[in-house]
Amino acid sequence: MVPRVWSLMRFLIKGSVAGGAVYLVYDQELLGSSDKSQAVLQKAEEVVPNAVYQFSQYVCEQTGLKLPQLPAPPKFNFHIRDSWNSGIITMMSALSVAPSKAWEYSKEGWEYLKEQTK
């Protein structure tokens, strides 16, 4: 009985985390325009390090452990907006050409096999 309850609890926790992630992406409009996505990422860049620091301080106070100070994350001079749309366009272009390319390659392969069997 206990293993079934434990597996049900694991399933519910994983489902809750996945649902929360989907809701967060929808709520913050991460899949919207690149300007909105970049604004959300900049906001997260400002908020997340402070939240991690406060949480580590809380854990230290509650447990008596001393956690080492993490180094600051590296700063990249890269804006997601510059490459987001070009990456999506390239991927969709490759997916749209894939069936015709597969047909071309199979035709070339068939011709090669015909020549080799002569």
Short mmCIF file of C-alpha atoms in Angstrom, two decimals:
data_model
loop_
_atom_site.label_atom_id
_atom_site.label_comp_id
_atom_site.label_asym_id
_atom_site.label_seq_id
_atom_site.Cartn_x
_atom_site.Cartn_y
_atom_site.Cartn_z
CA MET A 1 0.00 0.00 0.00
CA VAL A 2 2.80 2.41 0.88
CA PRO A 3 4.59 2.09 -2.50
CA ARG A 4 1.35 2.93 -4.30
CA VAL A 5 0.76 6.00 -2.16
CA TRP A 6 4.37 7.08 -2.64
CA SER A 7 4.16 6.66 -6.41
CA LEU A 8 0.86 8.59 -6.46
CA MET A 9 2.46 11.40 -4.43
CA ARG A 10 5.44 11.51 -6.82
CA PHE A 11 3.08 11.70 -9.79
CA LEU A 12 1.05 14.50 -8.22
CA ILE A 13 4.16 16.49 -7.31
CA LYS A 14 5.65 16.12 -10.80
CA GLY A 15 2.32 17.06 -12.37
CA SER A 16 2.04 20.10 -10.13
CA VAL A 17 5.55 21.26 -11.03
CA ALA A 18 4.91 20.75 -14.75
CA GLY A 19 1.54 22.52 -14.54
CA GLY A 20 3.10 25.39 -12.61
CA ALA A 21 5.83 25.75 -15.22
CA VAL A 22 3.28 25.83 -18.05
CA TYR A 23 1.17 28.38 -16.15
CA LEU A 24 4.23 30.54 -15.46
CA VAL A 25 5.22 30.53 -19.13
CA TYR A 26 1.67 31.46 -20.14
CA ASP A 27 1.22 34.06 -17.40
CA GLN A 28 4.53 35.81 -18.09
CA GLU A 29 3.94 35.63 -21.86
CA LEU A 30 7.32 34.02 -22.50
CA LEU A 31 6.13 32.65 -25.83
CA GLY A 32 4.88 36.03 -26.98
CA SER A 33 6.91 38.65 -28.78
CA SER A 34 10.64 38.78 -28.27
CA ASP A 35 10.40 42.17 -26.53
CA LYS A 36 8.13 40.77 -23.83
CA SER A 37 10.30 37.68 -23.43
CA GLN A 38 13.43 39.75 -23.06
CA ALA A 39 11.74 42.00 -20.46
CA VAL A 40 10.71 38.95 -18.43
CA LEU A 41 14.21 37.47 -18.63
CA GLN A 42 15.75 40.76 -17.47
CA LYS A 43 13.31 40.86 -14.57
CA ALA A 44 14.26 37.29 -13.66
CA GLU A 45 17.95 38.20 -13.86
CA GLU A 46 17.37 40.83 -11.21
CA VAL A 47 15.08 38.83 -8.92
CA VAL A 48 16.49 35.28 -8.95
CA PRO A 49 19.96 35.94 -7.45
CA ASN A 50 18.40 37.85 -4.53
CA ALA A 51 15.85 35.10 -3.95
CA VAL A 52 18.56 32.41 -3.98
CA TYR A 53 20.64 34.43 -1.51
CA GLN A 54 17.69 34.95 0.85
CA PHE A 55 16.76 31.28 0.67
CA SER A 56 20.34 30.20 1.42
CA GLN A 57 20.41 32.58 4.41
CA TYR A 58 17.14 31.08 5.66
CA VAL A 59 18.50 27.54 5.29
CA CYS A 60 21.67 28.56 7.16
CA GLU A 61 19.65 30.04 10.03
CA GLN A 62 17.36 27.02 10.30
CA THR A 63 19.97 24.29 10.03
CA GLY A 64 23.09 25.93 11.38
CA LEU A 65 25.00 25.10 8.21
CA LYS A 66 27.34 27.53 6.53
CA LEU A 67 26.94 27.62 2.79
CA PRO A 68 29.77 29.11 0.75
CA GLN A 69 29.03 32.29 -1.16
CA LEU A 70 28.39 31.51 -4.81
CA PRO A 71 30.26 33.54 -7.41
CA ALA A 72 28.28 36.07 -9.39
CA PRO A 73 26.87 34.70 -12.64
CA PRO A 74 28.76 35.81 -15.74
CA LYS A 75 27.32 38.71 -17.67
CA PHE A 76 26.72 38.01 -21.32
CA ASN A 77 26.32 40.78 -23.82
CA PHE A 78 23.74 38.78 -25.75
CA HIS A 79 20.13 39.67 -26.32
CA ILE A 80 17.73 36.83 -26.97
CA ARG A 81 15.67 39.07 -29.22
CA ASP A 82 18.49 39.18 -31.76
CA SER A 83 18.47 35.44 -32.39
CA TRP A 84 15.04 34.20 -31.27
CA ASN A 85 13.11 34.89 -34.46
CA SER A 86 15.95 33.85 -36.78
CA GLY A 87 16.26 30.54 -34.94
CA ILE A 88 12.55 29.84 -35.18
CA ILE A 89 12.50 30.79 -38.87
CA THR A 90 15.47 28.53 -39.61
CA MET A 91 13.91 25.60 -37.75
CA MET A 92 10.53 25.98 -39.45
CA SER A 93 12.23 26.31 -42.83
CA ALA A 94 14.16 23.08 -42.24
CA LEU A 95 11.01 21.26 -41.14
CA SER A 96 9.05 22.44 -44.16
CA VAL A 97 11.76 21.27 -46.58
CA ALA A 98 12.35 17.92 -44.84
CA PRO A 99 9.76 15.83 -46.78
CA SER A 100 11.00 16.95 -50.20
CA LYS A 101 14.64 16.48 -49.17
CA ALA A 102 13.86 12.98 -47.88
CA TRP A 103 12.22 12.16 -51.21
CA GLU A 104 15.26 13.54 -53.11
CA TYR A 105 17.72 11.55 -51.01
CA SER A 106 15.71 8.34 -51.34
CA LYS A 107 15.51 8.85 -55.12
CA GLU A 108 19.30 9.38 -55.29
CA GLY A 109 19.82 6.30 -53.14
CA TRP A 110 17.56 4.23 -55.38
CA GLU A 111 19.43 5.40 -58.47
CA TYR A 112 22.76 4.56 -56.81
CA LEU A 113 21.53 1.08 -55.94
CA LYS A 114 20.34 0.54 -59.54
CA GLU A 115 23.77 1.51 -60.86
CA GLN A 116 25.57 -0.73 -58.39
CA THR A 117 23.50 -3.80 -59.25
CA LYS A 118 24.17 -3.55 -63.03
#
